[in-house]
Short mmCIF file of C-alpha atoms and ligand atoms in Angstrom, two decimals:
data_model
loop_
_atom_site.label_atom_id
_atom_site.label_comp_id
_atom_site.label_asym_id
_atom_site.label_seq_id
_atom_site.Cartn_x
_atom_site.Cartn_y
_atom_site.Cartn_z
CA MET A 1 87.11 88.26 86.17
CA ASN A 2 89.00 87.23 89.25
CA THR A 3 87.06 89.24 91.82
CA LEU A 4 86.71 88.09 95.42
CA GLN A 5 84.26 89.66 97.82
CA ILE A 6 85.49 89.31 101.34
CA THR A 7 83.46 90.83 104.10
CA ASP A 8 83.70 88.52 107.10
CA MET A 9 85.79 88.81 110.20
CA GLN A 10 87.77 85.70 109.33
CA ASN A 11 89.69 87.45 106.60
CA TYR A 12 90.59 90.28 108.91
CA SER A 13 91.84 87.63 111.33
CA THR A 14 94.05 86.01 108.67
CA LEU A 15 95.64 89.38 108.09
CA LEU A 16 95.98 90.17 111.78
CA THR A 17 97.80 86.83 112.24
CA LEU A 18 100.38 88.05 109.71
CA PHE A 19 100.85 91.18 111.81
CA ASP A 20 101.75 88.92 114.78
CA GLN A 21 103.83 86.51 112.77
CA TYR A 22 106.13 88.87 110.83
CA HIS A 23 108.33 91.86 111.59
CA ASP A 24 109.37 93.43 108.25
CA PHE A 25 106.60 95.03 106.21
CA ALA A 26 106.67 97.00 102.98
CA LEU A 27 103.66 98.94 101.73
CA SER A 28 102.89 100.18 98.25
CA THR A 29 100.07 101.65 96.19
CA HIS A 30 99.16 102.54 92.62
CA ILE A 31 100.90 104.87 90.19
CA ASN A 32 99.64 108.49 90.27
CA PRO A 33 98.68 108.01 93.94
CA ASP A 34 95.56 109.84 95.14
CA GLY A 35 94.29 110.77 98.62
CA ASP A 36 93.05 107.27 99.46
CA ALA A 37 96.25 105.64 98.19
CA ILE A 38 98.50 107.87 100.32
CA GLY A 39 96.06 108.06 103.26
CA SER A 40 95.61 104.29 103.54
CA GLU A 41 99.29 103.47 103.26
CA LEU A 42 100.35 106.14 105.77
CA GLY A 43 97.48 105.13 108.11
CA LEU A 44 98.64 101.50 108.05
CA TYR A 45 102.28 102.65 108.33
CA HIS A 46 101.52 104.51 111.59
CA PHE A 47 99.55 101.59 113.01
CA LEU A 48 102.22 98.98 112.24
CA THR A 49 105.02 101.27 113.41
CA GLU A 50 103.23 101.76 116.73
CA LEU A 51 103.03 97.95 117.02
CA GLY A 52 106.84 97.98 116.90
CA LYS A 53 107.13 96.63 113.34
CA SER A 54 109.71 97.66 110.77
CA VAL A 55 107.72 99.35 108.00
CA LYS A 56 108.84 100.87 104.72
CA ILE A 57 106.74 102.45 101.98
CA PHE A 58 107.77 102.36 98.32
CA ASN A 59 105.81 104.13 95.59
CA THR A 60 106.55 104.52 91.91
CA ASP A 61 105.34 108.13 91.80
CA ALA A 62 106.06 111.01 94.17
CA VAL A 63 103.60 112.11 96.87
CA PRO A 64 101.49 114.93 95.35
CA GLU A 65 102.10 118.32 97.00
CA SER A 66 98.59 118.37 98.47
CA TYR A 67 99.32 115.36 100.73
CA ARG A 68 102.63 116.60 102.07
CA PHE A 69 100.95 117.73 105.30
CA LEU A 70 100.35 114.13 106.34
CA PRO A 71 102.67 112.91 109.11
CA CYS A 72 105.66 110.91 107.75
CA TRP A 73 104.81 111.51 104.06
CA ASP A 74 108.55 112.05 103.53
CA ASN A 75 109.29 108.49 104.70
CA ILE A 76 107.78 107.29 101.41
CA GLU A 77 110.62 106.07 99.22
CA ASP A 78 110.95 105.14 95.56
CA VAL A 79 112.38 102.15 93.72
CA HIS A 80 115.93 103.55 93.83
CA SER A 81 116.21 103.02 97.58
CA ILE A 82 115.28 99.31 97.49
CA SER A 83 118.63 97.81 96.38
CA THR A 84 118.99 94.45 98.22
CA TYR A 85 116.23 95.05 100.79
CA ARG A 86 113.46 92.42 100.85
CA PRO A 87 110.45 92.69 103.19
CA GLU A 88 108.84 89.59 104.70
CA VAL A 89 105.41 90.91 103.77
CA LEU A 90 104.40 93.26 100.95
CA ILE A 91 101.00 94.92 101.41
CA VAL A 92 99.57 96.51 98.26
CA LEU A 93 96.83 99.08 98.86
CA ASP A 94 94.09 100.45 96.59
CA ALA A 95 95.83 99.24 93.43
CA SER A 96 93.26 97.06 91.54
CA THR A 97 96.07 95.07 89.90
CA LEU A 98 99.64 94.27 90.92
CA ALA A 99 100.88 95.85 87.69
CA ARG A 100 99.58 99.24 88.86
CA ILE A 101 102.25 99.58 91.57
CA GLY A 102 104.72 99.81 88.68
CA LYS A 103 106.76 97.07 87.02
CA ARG A 104 110.14 98.04 88.44
CA LEU A 105 108.80 98.22 91.97
CA SER A 106 107.09 94.81 91.93
CA LYS A 107 110.21 93.26 90.38
CA ALA A 108 112.41 94.78 93.07
CA LEU A 109 110.18 93.86 96.04
CA LEU A 110 108.89 90.40 95.10
CA PRO A 111 108.89 87.57 95.96
CA THR A 112 108.06 87.92 99.66
CA HIS A 113 106.82 85.38 102.22
CA GLU A 114 103.38 86.94 101.93
CA LEU A 115 101.79 89.24 99.39
CA VAL A 116 98.73 91.03 100.76
CA ASN A 117 96.18 92.88 98.64
CA ILE A 118 93.81 95.35 100.31
CA ASP A 119 91.34 97.12 98.02
CA HIS A 120 87.80 98.37 97.57
CA HIS A 121 87.62 98.49 93.76
CA ALA A 122 84.89 96.30 92.29
CA THR A 123 87.26 95.42 89.45
CA ALA A 124 90.16 94.48 91.78
CA GLU A 125 92.05 91.29 90.98
CA ALA A 126 92.78 88.79 93.77
CA PHE A 127 96.54 88.77 93.10
CA GLY A 128 97.66 88.35 96.74
CA ASP A 129 98.27 85.36 98.98
CA VAL A 130 95.79 87.16 101.21
CA ASN A 131 93.12 89.35 99.62
CA LEU A 132 90.92 91.76 101.50
CA ILE A 133 88.72 93.16 98.74
CA MET A 134 85.61 95.00 99.91
CA PRO A 135 83.76 96.83 97.14
CA SER A 136 81.19 97.97 99.71
CA ALA A 137 83.80 100.06 101.55
CA SER A 138 83.97 103.76 100.64
CA SER A 139 87.74 103.60 100.43
CA THR A 140 90.79 101.51 101.22
CA SER A 141 91.32 103.84 104.20
CA GLU A 142 87.95 102.69 105.59
CA ILE A 143 89.08 99.05 105.30
CA ILE A 144 92.27 99.90 107.23
CA TYR A 145 90.12 101.56 109.93
CA LYS A 146 88.05 98.35 110.24
CA LEU A 147 91.15 96.18 110.27
CA ILE A 148 92.62 98.18 113.15
CA LYS A 149 89.27 97.98 114.98
CA CYS A 150 89.31 94.18 114.63
CA HIS A 151 92.79 94.26 116.14
CA GLN A 152 91.24 96.33 118.92
CA GLY A 153 93.34 99.35 118.06
CA PRO A 154 94.80 101.56 119.12
CA ILE A 155 94.30 104.15 116.40
CA GLY A 156 96.88 106.87 117.03
CA LYS A 157 96.49 110.57 116.23
CA ALA A 158 98.67 110.48 113.11
CA CYS A 159 96.92 107.35 111.86
CA ALA A 160 93.49 108.99 112.36
CA LEU A 161 94.45 112.03 110.29
CA CYS A 162 95.76 109.89 107.41
CA LEU A 163 92.70 107.59 107.32
CA TYR A 164 90.30 110.55 107.52
CA THR A 165 92.07 112.20 104.58
CA GLY A 166 91.76 109.02 102.52
CA ILE A 167 88.05 108.65 103.29
CA MET A 168 87.38 112.34 102.63
CA PHE A 169 89.11 112.09 99.25
CA ASP A 170 87.47 108.89 97.99
CA THR A 171 83.97 109.98 99.00
CA GLY A 172 84.43 113.33 97.22
CA CYS A 173 84.21 115.05 100.61
CA PHE A 174 81.30 112.86 101.77
CA ARG A 175 79.06 113.58 98.80
CA HIS A 176 79.45 110.54 96.50
CA SER A 177 77.05 107.60 96.68
CA ASN A 178 79.67 105.48 98.50
CA THR A 179 79.12 107.70 101.58
CA THR A 180 77.00 105.93 104.19
CA VAL A 181 75.87 106.58 107.74
CA GLU A 182 78.75 104.35 108.79
CA THR A 183 81.25 106.42 106.78
CA HIS A 184 80.14 109.53 108.67
CA ARG A 185 80.41 107.70 112.02
CA ILE A 186 83.92 106.53 111.20
CA ALA A 187 84.91 110.04 110.07
CA ALA A 188 83.52 111.54 113.29
CA GLU A 189 85.50 109.06 115.39
CA LEU A 190 88.69 109.80 113.45
CA ILE A 191 88.25 113.56 113.97
CA GLU A 192 87.79 112.97 117.69
CA ILE A 193 90.88 110.77 117.96
CA GLY A 194 93.07 112.87 115.66
CA GLU A 195 92.03 116.23 117.16
CA PHE A 196 92.47 117.90 113.78
CA ALA A 197 90.25 120.53 112.14
CA PRO A 198 88.38 118.99 109.16
CA ASP A 199 88.29 122.37 107.38
CA GLU A 200 92.09 122.51 107.51
CA VAL A 201 92.35 119.04 106.02
CA TYR A 202 90.04 120.18 103.21
CA ARG A 203 92.11 123.32 102.62
CA ASN A 204 95.35 121.31 102.55
CA VAL A 205 94.02 118.88 99.97
CA TYR A 206 91.93 121.14 97.72
CA GLU A 207 92.83 124.76 98.30
CA GLN A 208 96.59 125.00 97.95
CA LEU A 209 96.54 125.01 94.16
CA PRO A 210 99.37 126.53 92.20
CA VAL A 211 98.19 129.22 89.75
CA ALA A 212 99.55 127.00 86.96
CA LYS A 213 96.93 124.35 87.70
CA ILE A 214 94.07 126.84 87.25
CA ARG A 215 95.65 127.99 83.98
CA LEU A 216 95.82 124.35 82.86
CA SER A 217 92.12 123.87 83.76
CA GLY A 218 91.35 126.85 81.54
CA GLU A 219 93.23 125.31 78.61
CA VAL A 220 91.61 121.90 79.11
CA LEU A 221 88.06 123.22 79.60
CA ARG A 222 88.37 125.11 76.34
CA THR A 223 88.43 121.72 74.55
CA LEU A 224 84.99 120.78 75.90
CA GLN A 225 82.79 118.78 73.54
CA VAL A 226 79.27 117.65 74.38
CA THR A 227 77.43 115.08 72.26
CA ASP A 228 74.21 116.13 70.52
CA ASP A 229 72.03 114.44 73.12
CA GLY A 230 73.95 116.29 75.86
CA LYS A 231 74.79 113.04 77.67
CA ILE A 232 78.56 112.74 77.10
CA ALA A 233 81.01 115.53 77.88
CA SER A 234 84.68 115.19 76.99
CA VAL A 235 87.85 117.25 77.33
CA TYR A 236 91.52 116.55 76.67
CA ALA A 237 94.87 117.69 78.03
CA THR A 238 97.90 117.63 75.74
CA GLN A 239 101.62 117.62 76.51
CA GLY A 240 101.69 121.05 74.85
CA MET A 241 99.20 122.40 77.43
CA LEU A 242 101.31 120.99 80.28
CA ARG A 243 104.42 122.66 78.81
CA LYS A 244 102.63 125.95 78.22
CA THR A 245 101.32 126.13 81.79
CA GLY A 246 104.38 124.57 83.44
CA THR A 247 102.38 121.70 84.97
CA THR A 248 102.84 117.92 85.30
CA PRO A 249 100.27 115.22 84.41
CA ASP A 250 98.93 115.00 87.99
CA ALA A 251 97.56 118.57 87.54
CA VAL A 252 94.90 117.12 85.22
CA GLU A 253 93.29 115.29 88.16
CA GLY A 254 89.91 116.73 89.16
CA ILE A 255 89.11 118.50 85.89
CA VAL A 256 86.81 115.64 84.86
CA ASN A 257 84.66 116.32 87.96
CA GLN A 258 83.95 119.84 86.71
CA ILE A 259 82.45 118.65 83.43
CA GLN A 260 80.53 115.90 85.21
CA ALA A 261 78.59 118.71 86.88
CA ILE A 262 77.00 119.81 83.57
CA ALA A 263 73.21 119.35 83.66
CA GLY A 264 72.09 116.29 81.70
CA VAL A 265 75.57 114.76 81.36
CA GLU A 266 75.59 111.01 82.05
CA VAL A 267 79.24 110.25 81.30
CA ALA A 268 82.16 112.67 81.56
CA LEU A 269 85.63 111.86 80.29
CA CYS A 270 88.99 113.53 80.36
CA ALA A 271 91.81 112.28 78.13
CA SER A 272 95.43 113.08 78.99
CA GLU A 273 98.09 112.69 76.34
CA MET A 274 100.87 110.67 78.01
CA THR A 275 102.98 110.11 74.89
CA ALA A 276 102.29 110.38 71.16
CA ARG A 277 100.74 106.89 71.30
CA SER A 278 99.44 106.57 74.85
CA THR A 279 96.46 108.28 76.48
CA LYS A 280 95.17 108.15 80.06
CA ILE A 281 91.40 108.33 80.39
CA SER A 282 89.41 109.41 83.45
CA LEU A 283 85.72 108.51 83.45
CA ARG A 284 82.84 109.69 85.63
CA SER A 285 79.19 108.62 85.59
CA GLN A 286 76.05 110.10 87.09
CA GLY A 287 74.82 106.59 87.91
CA HIS A 288 73.10 104.96 84.94
CA VAL A 289 76.29 103.77 83.25
CA ASP A 290 78.82 101.60 85.13
CA VAL A 291 82.06 103.21 83.92
CA SER A 292 84.22 100.53 85.58
CA GLN A 293 82.81 98.10 82.97
CA LEU A 294 83.45 100.62 80.22
CA ALA A 295 87.07 101.06 81.43
CA ALA A 296 87.48 97.28 81.71
CA GLU A 297 86.91 97.02 77.94
CA PHE A 298 90.24 98.84 77.66
CA GLU A 299 92.00 96.92 80.44
CA GLY A 300 91.27 99.62 83.00
CA GLY A 301 88.97 99.56 86.00
CA GLY A 302 87.76 101.46 89.04
CA HIS A 303 84.28 102.03 90.42
CA ALA A 304 80.80 102.25 88.90
CA ARG A 305 80.92 106.06 89.03
CA ALA A 306 84.65 106.77 88.71
CA ALA A 307 87.02 104.71 86.63
CA GLY A 308 89.94 104.97 84.27
CA CYS A 309 92.18 103.26 81.76
CA ARG A 310 95.19 103.81 79.54
CA ILE A 311 94.84 103.33 75.80
CA ALA A 312 97.63 102.80 73.28
CA MET A 313 96.29 105.45 70.89
CA PRO A 314 97.00 109.13 70.23
CA TYR A 315 94.59 111.26 72.27
CA PRO A 316 92.20 112.31 69.44
CA ALA A 317 91.57 108.67 68.49
CA ALA A 318 91.27 107.69 72.16
CA VAL A 319 88.61 110.36 72.75
CA ARG A 320 86.64 109.26 69.66
CA THR A 321 86.80 105.60 70.69
CA LEU A 322 85.75 106.30 74.26
CA VAL A 323 82.89 108.60 73.28
CA GLN A 324 81.57 105.95 70.87
CA THR A 325 81.82 103.25 73.53
CA ALA A 326 80.16 105.47 76.14
CA GLN A 327 77.36 106.14 73.65
CA ARG A 328 76.76 102.39 73.37
CA TYR A 329 76.51 102.09 77.18
CA ILE A 330 74.11 105.04 77.34
CA ASP A 331 71.92 103.55 74.59
CA GLN A 332 71.89 100.23 76.49
CA SER A 333 71.02 101.86 79.79
CA SER A 334 68.28 103.99 78.14
CA SER A 335 66.62 100.87 76.73
CA GLU A 336 66.99 99.05 80.08
CA HIS A 337 65.49 102.01 81.97
CA GLY A 338 62.74 102.35 79.37
CA ASP A 339 63.60 105.97 78.59
CA CYS A 340 61.68 107.61 75.74
CA GLN A 341 63.95 107.54 72.71
CA LYS A 342 63.88 110.36 70.20
CA ASP A 343 63.42 109.21 66.62
P1 5GP B 401 90.91 108.89 88.18
O1 5GP B 401 90.04 109.19 87.02
O2 5GP B 401 90.61 109.79 89.34
O3 5GP B 401 92.35 108.80 87.84
O4 5GP B 401 90.51 107.43 88.66
C1 5GP B 401 89.20 107.09 89.03
C2 5GP B 401 89.15 105.67 89.54
O5 5GP B 401 89.50 104.77 88.50
C3 5GP B 401 90.13 105.41 90.68
O6 5GP B 401 89.49 104.59 91.61
C4 5GP B 401 91.27 104.69 90.02
O7 5GP B 401 91.88 103.79 90.89
C5 5GP B 401 90.61 103.98 88.85
N1 5GP B 401 91.52 103.94 87.69
C6 5GP B 401 92.00 105.01 87.01
N2 5GP B 401 92.81 104.62 86.01
C7 5GP B 401 92.85 103.27 86.06
C8 5GP B 401 93.53 102.26 85.28
O8 5GP B 401 94.27 102.53 84.32
N3 5GP B 401 93.31 100.96 85.66
C9 5GP B 401 92.49 100.62 86.71
N4 5GP B 401 92.34 99.32 87.02
N5 5GP B 401 91.85 101.55 87.43
C10 5GP B 401 92.02 102.84 87.14
MN1 MN B 402 90.51 104.23 96.74
#
């Protein structure tokens, strides 16, 4: 695996030199963008714009409704507005692989003078000319915060709100194991600078749900299966359920976290039918199993406790395959941890 761990100041400096050297920047992130994807790219957008740079953001997928309170979200464009435009520098955020920004987008934007890759996924590939990959960071937004600090700021109000939102999202509202004392300190500083109310940010992101999404959760949760040992919980969402409830695939996000909360469950998975032969899988772990490794077996990736992949199988086969593979990981981790095995 082509993973680089970069934690020293020198790599920030390399990147900061590019900020001095070039004027035209384009930013992008992964398909189905989440809070950290949107937060980190908008945070960097505000910082570079305030430095007087020309900055454009291009994403394959639309900004989810819940992030449309972030300043300048509507400046995010899609592949159709690229035409003959070419940036000097393309900065890819939170994407793990270049392919995950979307084929059409990378074809339209590249080559550039410099390709920069900023990420915190342990499974991230070093596809850039400059790679800032920090698996120890809670989020890509946290890396952007540190980058701006190395530049000696300033972090503007809009930037602070975007970075806070990204950190809040990727730490599961400061409750996942990637939350450190430092994460809380950074969050506190961002609240002070941004002068926003954290409870309002929470409400914007998590409590503006359309009724349809709750109805979809109901449909999906009804498919719950738990293995005999109680350690693997799985659900699936079909195209039929999306049609019935009038929802889109992004409405499936978050359902996996609900089944992860079942007592005794080690691995939770949610399968979403994308097409008749393609299934998106979301994986969560309570800590014993590294689900980024599990996802990597199917060309996916992510973090030890939250990962995903896409499999070229109909959803029932994908669920069976994933449950079997997860079982193997659980058996391995039980023998490594010396758990008592039932005969
Ligand atoms: P989610 O289940 O919320 O979609 O994703 C959980 C984590 O796994 C995120 O950090 C996300 O970036 C990563 N992830 C999800 N799907 C994929 C995938 O197909 N490939 C890779 N490399 N990472 C993924
Ligand atoms: Mn992230």
